[in-house]
Amino acid sequence: MTEELTWLDAWSIRELIVRGEISATTVVDHFLGRIEEFNPTLRAFAHLDPTSARKQARLADEAQRQGDTLGPLHGIPIAVKENLSVAGVAFSFPRRGMSGVSAYDAIAVERLRAAGAVIVGTNTMMGTSAARPSEAQPEAPMVGMFNWAAEARNPWDTARVPGWSSAGGAAATAAGLLPVTIGSDGGGSTRLPAAFSGVVGVHPTQGLIPHVDYTRAALRLTATNGPLTRSVRDAALVTQVLAGPDGRDYICIQQQPADYLAALEDGIDGMRLAWTDDYGFAAEHATEESPRVIALAREVAFGLHRAGAVVEETSMVWESARRGGGPGVGEPAVYEIDVSANTHPLPATDPELYRAALEWRARNWEGFQSLFADYDLLLSVTSQHIAPTWEEWQDSWTTAKHAAVPGGYAEIYTAHTVLFNLLGFPAVTVPCGFVDGMPVGLQIVGPPSSEDRIFRLASAVQQAYPRSERPSLS
């Protein structure tokens, strides 16, 4: 059962616990053992609390024995990204002047607990100090923008990064250290590590999942939380748990979300899908492997006609956000305002720049809405690159062509993802194969509040192209 348990999805594990075929304590002990064995290599966890996790598991077992109503994530061990507050758990962002022990649970953590999840700890973020289980490490010297000694490793090739700030969660999920982790996505930070690590990553409609940060007075205008999972069913389930209005977040969507599981297996017969290679601009950031990566994702996308979908290439061209170049070369000012509270003092924003940003957003919004008048969803590759090596990763952030500025990102990686943060559209990445032994992701994009449709298509992709490969960690 041990090996089987490692790779079961959360949905299946929960069913075993509810039926009394396995205890939550056994499940939690199993995954804590995996973390203890492999985290020294993968550096996927910032903080781990086995004592608390086992206590939560015992309470879950007692609830099952007493016949209590059990939540949709009952007994499932989950970790959250280090930037999400977990009551009693230390957080450490020394480069941002933030450290201490959280006094409260983030809304997402509250909802996970209410659904029965067992919170085992937090996952490492790109560019922050990592830690051994239960023991925070002092921040090691930085090399350029990053500290390779502290960064998470990609389980498919530990010389490569999982990529972006939800890296630890992606590595943990892909390696079978946990069935579910929670990330956040402000430009691709859930989707890119999911694609690079071979898991499902969700960027929901802006405002679908509420969030309040009591430590910093900053609006989240471009970022949102979302799950990293190995199955689409788990992704839909966890998104359902996290979604819905909360009075503490006054800019979240006030309507109750759709039922994402109700039509998950209904198929895609008659669904109209558009495909784009590069949105009309991303080709300028292509590298040697990009044509092969795009060709693989394209083959999977057009192969969906066998499931009854209509798949057509669109010739529409959208405008690059130029996010990696900073506001001086076209980055929308709204993004600069959003992230500046996390990275550097708020700059004075030129009114003309702000007006240009709003006009950029309106043009792209109208372009996508025009597309979605004719098609149900849009498909593309999530990234036209495979996971970079440490040297490639460092170089892409420091060379003259792709140099990152405070609050900016290297557009070489975000070209296919950041548009949907700035527009607030939902997008999900699902594994679609391998190039040079590394995973590739297929991105599914829809208009606001189309998660039910996106999950249905993502499920069809997993059914049409089942993956059985697992990273070798020996």
Short mmCIF file of C-alpha atoms in Angstrom, two decimals:
data_model
loop_
_atom_site.label_atom_id
_atom_site.label_comp_id
_atom_site.label_asym_id
_atom_site.label_seq_id
_atom_site.Cartn_x
_atom_site.Cartn_y
_atom_site.Cartn_z
CA MET A 1 0.00 0.00 0.00
CA THR A 2 2.95 2.33 0.68
CA GLU A 3 3.96 2.93 -2.94
CA GLU A 4 0.33 3.10 -4.03
CA LEU A 5 -0.48 5.66 -1.32
CA THR A 6 2.34 7.91 -2.50
CA TRP A 7 0.76 8.46 -5.91
CA LEU A 8 -2.94 8.34 -5.07
CA ASP A 9 -4.79 11.60 -5.53
CA ALA A 10 -6.34 13.37 -2.56
CA TRP A 11 -9.85 12.43 -3.67
CA SER A 12 -8.99 8.70 -3.50
CA ILE A 13 -7.11 8.97 -0.20
CA ARG A 14 -10.03 10.76 1.39
CA GLU A 15 -12.39 7.96 0.28
CA LEU A 16 -10.13 5.36 1.94
CA ILE A 17 -10.10 7.36 5.17
CA VAL A 18 -13.87 7.89 5.19
CA ARG A 19 -14.48 4.15 4.64
CA GLY A 20 -12.09 3.31 7.46
CA GLU A 21 -9.71 1.40 5.17
CA ILE A 22 -6.80 3.57 6.27
CA SER A 23 -6.36 6.10 9.05
CA ALA A 24 -5.48 9.75 8.62
CA THR A 25 -2.60 9.11 11.02
CA THR A 26 -1.19 6.45 8.70
CA VAL A 27 -1.55 8.78 5.73
CA VAL A 28 0.15 11.70 7.48
CA ASP A 29 2.95 9.50 8.83
CA HIS A 30 3.56 8.13 5.35
CA PHE A 31 3.95 11.54 3.75
CA LEU A 32 6.00 12.92 6.64
CA GLY A 33 8.35 10.00 6.03
CA ARG A 34 8.59 10.90 2.35
CA ILE A 35 9.35 14.50 3.26
CA GLU A 36 12.03 13.46 5.74
CA GLU A 37 13.66 11.23 3.12
CA PHE A 38 13.59 13.49 0.08
CA ASN A 39 13.34 17.09 1.28
CA PRO A 40 17.09 17.37 1.96
CA THR A 41 17.54 16.91 -1.79
CA LEU A 42 14.52 18.82 -3.08
CA ARG A 43 14.43 21.68 -0.52
CA ALA A 44 10.67 21.88 -1.05
CA PHE A 45 9.71 22.80 2.52
CA ALA A 46 10.44 26.00 4.38
CA HIS A 47 8.85 24.88 7.65
CA LEU A 48 7.42 21.56 8.76
CA ASP A 49 5.51 20.82 11.96
CA PRO A 50 5.18 17.03 12.36
CA THR A 51 3.84 17.33 15.92
CA SER A 52 0.94 19.53 14.88
CA ALA A 53 0.30 17.43 11.76
CA ARG A 54 0.02 14.23 13.78
CA LYS A 55 -2.27 15.91 16.30
CA GLN A 56 -4.55 17.07 13.47
CA ALA A 57 -4.52 13.54 12.03
CA ARG A 58 -5.55 11.99 15.36
CA LEU A 59 -8.46 14.42 15.59
CA ALA A 60 -9.46 13.47 12.03
CA ASP A 61 -9.44 9.79 12.97
CA GLU A 62 -11.55 10.47 16.04
CA ALA A 63 -14.09 12.35 13.93
CA GLN A 64 -14.29 9.41 11.52
CA ARG A 65 -14.80 6.91 14.35
CA GLN A 66 -17.57 9.02 15.88
CA GLY A 67 -19.46 9.25 12.60
CA ASP A 68 -19.10 13.02 12.30
CA THR A 69 -19.77 14.78 9.01
CA LEU A 70 -16.43 14.74 7.21
CA GLY A 71 -15.18 17.49 4.93
CA PRO A 72 -14.12 17.07 1.30
CA LEU A 73 -10.42 17.09 2.27
CA HIS A 74 -10.77 15.05 5.46
CA GLY A 75 -7.37 13.80 6.61
CA ILE A 76 -5.49 15.01 3.53
CA PRO A 77 -2.00 16.41 4.31
CA ILE A 78 -1.43 19.74 2.57
CA ALA A 79 1.29 22.39 2.65
CA VAL A 80 0.91 26.02 1.60
CA LYS A 81 3.30 28.49 0.04
CA GLU A 82 5.48 30.30 2.54
CA ASN A 83 3.83 33.66 1.86
CA LEU A 84 0.51 32.37 3.26
CA SER A 85 0.04 32.80 6.99
CA VAL A 86 -0.38 29.66 9.09
CA ALA A 87 -1.09 30.35 12.75
CA GLY A 88 1.88 29.45 14.92
CA VAL A 89 4.20 28.80 11.97
CA ALA A 90 7.28 30.92 11.35
CA PHE A 91 7.62 32.84 8.13
CA SER A 92 10.88 34.30 6.91
CA PHE A 93 11.44 36.79 4.11
CA PRO A 94 14.68 38.42 5.28
CA ARG A 95 15.27 40.06 1.90
CA ARG A 96 11.95 41.88 2.40
CA GLY A 97 12.52 42.68 6.06
CA MET A 98 9.81 40.28 7.20
CA SER A 99 10.12 37.47 9.72
CA GLY A 100 8.35 36.13 12.76
CA VAL A 101 5.58 33.72 13.74
CA SER A 102 2.16 34.18 12.21
CA ALA A 103 -0.65 34.98 14.63
CA TYR A 104 -3.45 33.95 12.28
CA ASP A 105 -4.45 31.64 9.44
CA ALA A 106 -4.88 33.09 5.96
CA ILE A 107 -8.41 32.72 4.57
CA ALA A 108 -7.20 29.90 2.31
CA VAL A 109 -5.74 28.05 5.30
CA GLU A 110 -8.96 28.57 7.27
CA ARG A 111 -10.94 27.01 4.45
CA LEU A 112 -8.56 24.08 4.07
CA ARG A 113 -8.85 23.32 7.78
CA ALA A 114 -12.66 23.64 7.65
CA ALA A 115 -12.66 21.08 4.82
CA GLY A 116 -10.71 18.64 7.01
CA ALA A 117 -7.21 19.10 5.61
CA VAL A 118 -4.15 18.50 7.77
CA ILE A 119 -1.74 21.45 7.41
CA VAL A 120 1.78 20.03 7.67
CA GLY A 121 3.82 23.17 6.95
CA THR A 122 4.90 25.64 4.30
CA ASN A 123 6.72 25.31 0.99
CA THR A 124 9.80 27.21 -0.10
CA MET A 125 9.56 30.16 -2.44
CA MET A 126 11.90 31.22 -5.19
CA GLY A 127 14.37 33.77 -3.86
CA THR A 128 13.68 33.22 -0.14
CA SER A 129 15.58 31.25 2.47
CA ALA A 130 14.77 27.54 2.57
CA ALA A 131 14.80 25.37 5.64
CA ARG A 132 15.26 21.87 6.92
CA PRO A 133 12.10 20.30 8.35
CA SER A 134 11.13 22.09 11.56
CA GLU A 135 14.26 24.24 11.56
CA ALA A 136 14.64 27.48 9.61
CA GLN A 137 18.05 27.95 8.04
CA PRO A 138 19.88 31.26 8.21
CA GLU A 139 19.80 32.96 4.85
CA ALA A 140 22.79 31.89 2.80
CA PRO A 141 24.75 34.35 0.63
CA MET A 142 22.89 35.41 -2.50
CA VAL A 143 24.26 34.85 -5.99
CA GLY A 144 22.81 37.63 -8.11
CA MET A 145 19.09 37.53 -7.26
CA PHE A 146 19.02 33.95 -5.98
CA ASN A 147 20.60 31.56 -3.52
CA TRP A 148 21.02 28.17 -5.18
CA ALA A 149 21.85 26.56 -1.84
CA ALA A 150 18.33 27.43 -0.66
CA GLU A 151 16.28 27.05 -3.86
CA ALA A 152 13.94 24.11 -4.45
CA ARG A 153 15.11 21.49 -6.96
CA ASN A 154 13.15 20.01 -9.83
CA PRO A 155 12.46 16.33 -9.03
CA TRP A 156 12.86 15.36 -12.70
CA ASP A 157 16.41 16.77 -12.77
CA THR A 158 17.82 18.29 -9.59
CA ALA A 159 20.24 20.42 -11.61
CA ARG A 160 17.17 22.36 -12.75
CA VAL A 161 14.77 24.66 -10.92
CA PRO A 162 11.04 23.96 -10.53
CA GLY A 163 10.66 27.61 -11.47
CA TRP A 164 8.99 30.64 -10.00
CA SER A 165 7.84 31.41 -6.53
CA SER A 166 5.55 28.41 -5.94
CA ALA A 167 8.54 26.21 -6.72
CA GLY A 168 8.61 24.26 -3.46
CA GLY A 169 4.96 23.31 -3.73
CA ALA A 170 5.37 22.11 -7.31
CA ALA A 171 8.43 20.04 -6.42
CA ALA A 172 6.67 18.47 -3.41
CA THR A 173 3.57 17.57 -5.41
CA ALA A 174 5.49 16.19 -8.40
CA ALA A 175 7.75 14.09 -6.16
CA GLY A 176 4.90 12.52 -4.21
CA LEU A 177 5.82 14.25 -0.96
CA LEU A 178 2.20 15.46 -0.71
CA PRO A 179 -0.89 15.03 -2.90
CA VAL A 180 -1.78 18.75 -2.79
CA THR A 181 -0.01 22.03 -2.15
CA ILE A 182 -1.23 25.62 -2.40
CA GLY A 183 0.60 28.27 -4.40
CA SER A 184 -0.02 31.81 -5.55
CA ASP A 185 0.22 33.20 -9.06
CA GLY A 186 1.06 36.82 -9.84
CA GLY A 187 2.54 36.30 -13.31
CA GLY A 188 2.76 32.54 -13.68
CA SER A 189 4.04 31.53 -10.25
CA THR A 190 1.66 28.58 -9.93
CA ARG A 191 1.34 27.64 -13.61
CA LEU A 192 5.03 27.81 -14.53
CA PRO A 193 6.39 25.57 -11.75
CA ALA A 194 3.45 23.23 -12.36
CA ALA A 195 4.37 23.01 -16.06
CA PHE A 196 8.09 22.65 -15.33
CA SER A 197 7.42 19.93 -12.73
CA GLY A 198 4.67 17.98 -14.49
CA VAL A 199 1.64 18.75 -12.31
CA VAL A 200 -1.65 20.65 -12.57
CA GLY A 201 -1.56 24.32 -11.58
CA VAL A 202 -4.52 26.68 -11.22
CA HIS A 203 -4.70 30.45 -11.67
CA PRO A 204 -8.38 31.17 -10.95
CA THR A 205 -10.40 34.20 -11.94
CA GLN A 206 -9.16 37.24 -10.05
CA GLY A 207 -11.28 37.55 -6.89
CA LEU A 208 -12.65 34.00 -6.93
CA ILE A 209 -10.48 32.99 -3.97
CA PRO A 210 -10.55 35.69 -1.27
CA HIS A 211 -7.40 36.86 0.44
CA VAL A 212 -6.56 39.37 3.17
CA ASP A 213 -3.04 40.11 4.38
CA TYR A 214 -3.11 41.77 7.78
CA THR A 215 0.65 42.34 7.80
CA ARG A 216 0.85 44.54 4.70
CA ALA A 217 -1.62 47.14 3.43
CA ALA A 218 -1.41 46.10 -0.22
CA LEU A 219 -4.19 45.26 -2.66
CA ARG A 220 -3.77 42.06 -4.66
CA LEU A 221 -4.63 43.26 -8.12
CA THR A 222 -2.80 40.65 -10.18
CA ALA A 223 -2.13 37.67 -7.88
CA THR A 224 -4.37 34.91 -6.58
CA ASN A 225 -3.97 31.63 -4.71
CA GLY A 226 -4.52 28.28 -6.37
CA PRO A 227 -3.74 24.58 -5.93
CA LEU A 228 -0.97 22.41 -7.32
CA THR A 229 -2.09 18.81 -7.74
CA ARG A 230 -1.38 15.69 -9.77
CA SER A 231 -4.99 15.18 -10.91
CA VAL A 232 -7.51 17.59 -12.39
CA ARG A 233 -10.17 16.20 -10.05
CA ASP A 234 -8.07 17.26 -7.06
CA ALA A 235 -7.49 20.68 -8.64
CA ALA A 236 -11.23 21.19 -9.10
CA LEU A 237 -11.98 19.92 -5.59
CA VAL A 238 -9.45 22.17 -3.86
CA THR A 239 -10.46 25.20 -5.93
CA GLN A 240 -14.05 24.54 -4.86
CA VAL A 241 -12.95 24.51 -1.21
CA LEU A 242 -11.01 27.77 -1.55
CA ALA A 243 -13.52 29.70 -3.69
CA GLY A 244 -16.41 31.89 -2.63
CA PRO A 245 -17.00 35.30 -1.05
CA ASP A 246 -15.64 36.43 2.30
CA GLY A 247 -16.65 39.69 3.96
CA ARG A 248 -13.06 40.46 4.91
CA ASP A 249 -12.04 40.78 1.23
CA TYR A 250 -14.11 43.58 -0.24
CA ILE A 251 -12.83 43.14 -3.80
CA CYS A 252 -13.48 39.40 -4.08
CA ILE A 253 -16.31 38.03 -6.24
CA GLN A 254 -19.53 38.14 -4.23
CA GLN A 255 -21.39 35.35 -6.06
CA GLN A 256 -21.08 31.71 -5.03
CA PRO A 257 -18.94 29.71 -7.49
CA ALA A 258 -20.22 27.04 -9.84
CA ASP A 259 -19.98 23.36 -8.90
CA TYR A 260 -16.68 22.41 -10.52
CA LEU A 261 -17.11 18.67 -9.96
CA ALA A 262 -20.67 18.30 -11.25
CA ALA A 263 -19.80 18.17 -14.97
CA LEU A 264 -16.12 17.27 -14.67
CA GLU A 265 -16.49 13.97 -16.53
CA ASP A 266 -19.11 15.13 -19.05
CA GLY A 267 -16.62 15.26 -21.90
CA ILE A 268 -15.93 17.94 -24.48
CA ASP A 269 -18.05 16.86 -27.44
CA GLY A 270 -18.94 20.02 -29.37
CA MET A 271 -16.62 22.28 -27.39
CA ARG A 272 -14.99 24.94 -29.58
CA LEU A 273 -11.31 25.49 -28.84
CA ALA A 274 -8.83 28.03 -30.22
CA TRP A 275 -5.08 27.46 -30.35
CA THR A 276 -2.23 30.00 -30.44
CA ASP A 277 1.49 29.29 -30.72
CA ASP A 278 2.68 32.51 -29.14
CA TYR A 279 -0.13 35.10 -28.74
CA GLY A 280 1.54 37.05 -31.53
CA PHE A 281 4.61 38.15 -29.57
CA ALA A 282 6.15 35.39 -27.44
CA ALA A 283 8.31 34.00 -30.27
CA GLU A 284 10.87 36.73 -29.59
CA HIS A 285 11.70 34.88 -26.36
CA ALA A 286 12.08 31.44 -27.98
CA THR A 287 15.11 29.25 -27.34
CA GLU A 288 16.46 26.09 -28.97
CA GLU A 289 13.87 23.76 -27.49
CA SER A 290 10.89 26.08 -28.01
CA PRO A 291 9.74 24.72 -31.41
CA ARG A 292 9.69 21.17 -30.00
CA VAL A 293 7.87 22.26 -26.83
CA ILE A 294 5.22 24.14 -28.81
CA ALA A 295 4.86 21.27 -31.31
CA LEU A 296 4.19 18.79 -28.49
CA ALA A 297 1.51 20.95 -26.89
CA ARG A 298 -0.02 21.71 -30.29
CA GLU A 299 -0.24 17.99 -31.10
CA VAL A 300 -2.06 17.32 -27.82
CA ALA A 301 -4.40 20.27 -28.36
CA PHE A 302 -5.39 19.33 -31.90
CA GLY A 303 -5.69 15.69 -30.88
CA LEU A 304 -8.69 16.66 -28.76
CA HIS A 305 -10.82 16.50 -31.92
CA ARG A 306 -10.93 12.75 -31.26
CA ALA A 307 -12.91 13.53 -28.10
CA GLY A 308 -15.40 15.57 -30.12
CA ALA A 309 -13.95 19.07 -29.75
CA VAL A 310 -13.51 21.51 -32.61
CA VAL A 311 -9.93 22.84 -32.50
CA GLU A 312 -8.84 25.72 -34.72
CA GLU A 313 -5.79 27.96 -34.83
CA THR A 314 -6.45 31.63 -34.22
CA SER A 315 -4.53 34.35 -36.03
CA MET A 316 -5.37 36.92 -33.37
CA VAL A 317 -2.45 38.96 -32.08
CA TRP A 318 -2.31 40.40 -28.58
CA GLU A 319 0.09 42.89 -27.02
CA SER A 320 2.96 41.88 -24.76
CA ALA A 321 2.77 43.14 -21.20
CA ARG A 322 6.53 43.78 -21.31
CA ARG A 323 6.49 42.88 -17.65
CA GLY A 324 10.12 41.88 -17.53
CA GLY A 325 11.27 45.24 -18.82
CA GLY A 326 9.65 47.35 -16.15
CA PRO A 327 7.24 50.25 -16.46
CA GLY A 328 9.58 52.28 -18.61
CA VAL A 329 8.98 49.99 -21.60
CA GLY A 330 5.27 49.41 -21.27
CA GLU A 331 4.62 47.40 -18.12
CA PRO A 332 1.11 48.29 -16.93
CA ALA A 333 1.35 50.62 -13.98
CA VAL A 334 -1.36 48.74 -12.11
CA TYR A 335 1.08 45.83 -11.74
CA GLU A 336 3.81 48.14 -10.49
CA ILE A 337 1.47 49.43 -7.79
CA ASP A 338 0.39 45.92 -6.81
CA VAL A 339 3.82 44.41 -6.22
CA SER A 340 5.72 47.45 -5.02
CA ALA A 341 4.53 47.03 -1.44
CA ASN A 342 6.26 43.65 -1.46
CA THR A 343 9.50 44.68 -3.08
CA HIS A 344 10.47 48.35 -2.92
CA PRO A 345 9.06 51.77 -2.06
CA LEU A 346 6.04 52.77 -4.12
CA PRO A 347 7.29 54.83 -7.07
CA ALA A 348 5.66 57.94 -8.39
CA THR A 349 3.51 56.82 -11.33
CA ASP A 350 3.32 59.01 -14.40
CA PRO A 351 -0.37 59.74 -15.18
CA GLU A 352 0.33 59.16 -18.87
CA LEU A 353 1.88 55.78 -18.08
CA TYR A 354 -1.14 54.84 -16.00
CA ARG A 355 -3.51 55.91 -18.79
CA ALA A 356 -1.47 53.91 -21.31
CA ALA A 357 -1.66 50.88 -19.02
CA LEU A 358 -5.43 51.12 -18.79
CA GLU A 359 -5.68 51.44 -22.56
CA TRP A 360 -3.38 48.42 -23.00
CA ARG A 361 -5.60 46.40 -20.70
CA ALA A 362 -8.77 47.50 -22.50
CA ARG A 363 -7.37 46.54 -25.91
CA ASN A 364 -6.30 43.10 -24.77
CA TRP A 365 -9.53 42.57 -22.83
CA GLU A 366 -11.58 43.39 -25.94
CA GLY A 367 -9.40 41.09 -28.05
CA PHE A 368 -9.93 38.11 -25.77
CA GLN A 369 -13.64 38.78 -25.36
CA SER A 370 -13.92 38.83 -29.15
CA LEU A 371 -12.18 35.46 -29.26
CA PHE A 372 -14.43 33.99 -26.57
CA ALA A 373 -17.50 35.07 -28.51
CA ASP A 374 -16.53 32.40 -31.07
CA TYR A 375 -14.68 29.86 -28.92
CA ASP A 376 -15.28 28.31 -25.51
CA LEU A 377 -11.63 28.26 -24.45
CA LEU A 378 -8.12 29.11 -25.66
CA LEU A 379 -5.18 26.70 -25.65
CA SER A 380 -1.44 27.35 -25.74
CA VAL A 381 1.73 25.96 -24.29
CA THR A 382 2.20 27.15 -20.68
CA SER A 383 5.87 27.88 -21.29
CA GLN A 384 7.79 27.46 -24.53
CA HIS A 385 10.78 26.35 -22.43
CA ILE A 386 11.54 23.32 -20.33
CA ALA A 387 12.67 23.89 -16.75
CA PRO A 388 15.92 25.86 -16.85
CA THR A 389 19.15 24.82 -15.22
CA TRP A 390 20.37 26.96 -12.35
CA GLU A 391 22.83 28.69 -14.68
CA GLU A 392 20.15 29.40 -17.29
CA TRP A 393 17.76 30.62 -14.60
CA GLN A 394 20.30 33.01 -13.12
CA ASP A 395 21.38 34.26 -16.54
CA SER A 396 17.81 34.96 -17.68
CA TRP A 397 17.36 37.37 -14.78
CA THR A 398 20.67 39.17 -15.06
CA THR A 399 21.61 39.49 -18.74
CA ALA A 400 21.08 42.79 -20.49
CA LYS A 401 18.25 41.39 -22.60
CA HIS A 402 16.18 39.97 -19.75
CA ALA A 403 17.44 41.86 -16.70
CA ALA A 404 14.84 42.01 -13.96
CA VAL A 405 14.04 45.26 -12.20
CA PRO A 406 12.61 45.63 -8.69
CA GLY A 407 9.07 44.33 -8.91
CA GLY A 408 9.63 42.95 -12.41
CA TYR A 409 9.97 39.48 -13.91
CA ALA A 410 12.02 37.96 -16.69
CA GLU A 411 9.59 37.93 -19.61
CA ILE A 412 11.45 35.07 -21.26
CA TYR A 413 9.44 32.78 -18.97
CA THR A 414 6.18 34.69 -18.40
CA ALA A 415 5.37 35.49 -22.03
CA HIS A 416 2.52 32.93 -22.14
CA THR A 417 1.19 33.50 -18.63
CA VAL A 418 1.33 37.09 -17.36
CA LEU A 419 -1.39 38.40 -19.67
CA PHE A 420 -3.99 36.55 -17.66
CA ASN A 421 -2.83 37.97 -14.35
CA LEU A 422 -3.15 41.48 -15.71
CA LEU A 423 -6.57 40.72 -17.21
CA GLY A 424 -7.83 38.56 -14.33
CA PHE A 425 -8.76 35.60 -16.57
CA PRO A 426 -8.63 32.02 -15.27
CA ALA A 427 -5.95 29.70 -16.65
CA VAL A 428 -4.98 26.14 -15.78
CA THR A 429 -1.92 24.17 -16.84
CA VAL A 430 -2.12 20.40 -17.27
CA PRO A 431 0.80 18.06 -18.12
CA CYS A 432 0.95 17.08 -21.79
CA GLY A 433 4.24 15.22 -22.24
CA PHE A 434 8.02 15.55 -22.13
CA VAL A 435 10.78 17.21 -24.14
CA ASP A 436 14.39 16.22 -23.40
CA GLY A 437 13.14 14.29 -20.37
CA MET A 438 11.44 17.32 -18.81
CA PRO A 439 7.69 18.00 -18.43
CA VAL A 440 5.70 20.30 -20.69
CA GLY A 441 2.40 21.94 -19.77
CA LEU A 442 -0.68 22.74 -21.85
CA GLN A 443 -2.37 25.99 -20.77
CA ILE A 444 -6.17 26.31 -20.89
CA VAL A 445 -7.55 29.86 -20.69
CA GLY A 446 -11.13 31.04 -20.43
CA PRO A 447 -13.17 34.17 -19.79
CA PRO A 448 -13.82 35.17 -16.18
CA SER A 449 -15.69 32.58 -14.08
CA SER A 450 -15.28 29.77 -16.62
CA GLU A 451 -13.43 27.43 -14.24
CA ASP A 452 -16.09 24.72 -14.58
CA ARG A 453 -15.50 24.60 -18.36
CA ILE A 454 -11.72 24.75 -17.97
CA PHE A 455 -11.64 21.87 -15.49
CA ARG A 456 -13.88 19.80 -17.79
CA LEU A 457 -11.43 20.29 -20.65
CA ALA A 458 -8.40 19.67 -18.43
CA SER A 459 -9.99 16.42 -17.24
CA ALA A 460 -10.54 15.40 -20.86
CA VAL A 461 -6.85 16.06 -21.57
CA GLN A 462 -5.80 13.81 -18.68
CA GLN A 463 -8.15 11.08 -19.87
CA ALA A 464 -7.04 11.31 -23.49
CA TYR A 465 -3.34 11.53 -22.63
CA PRO A 466 -2.81 9.64 -19.35
CA ARG A 467 0.65 10.02 -17.83
CA SER A 468 2.31 7.31 -15.75
CA GLU A 469 5.86 8.71 -15.59
CA ARG A 470 7.24 9.46 -12.13
CA PRO A 471 10.47 11.19 -11.18
CA SER A 472 13.29 8.98 -9.95
CA LEU A 473 14.48 10.24 -6.57
CA SER A 474 16.77 7.36 -5.60
#
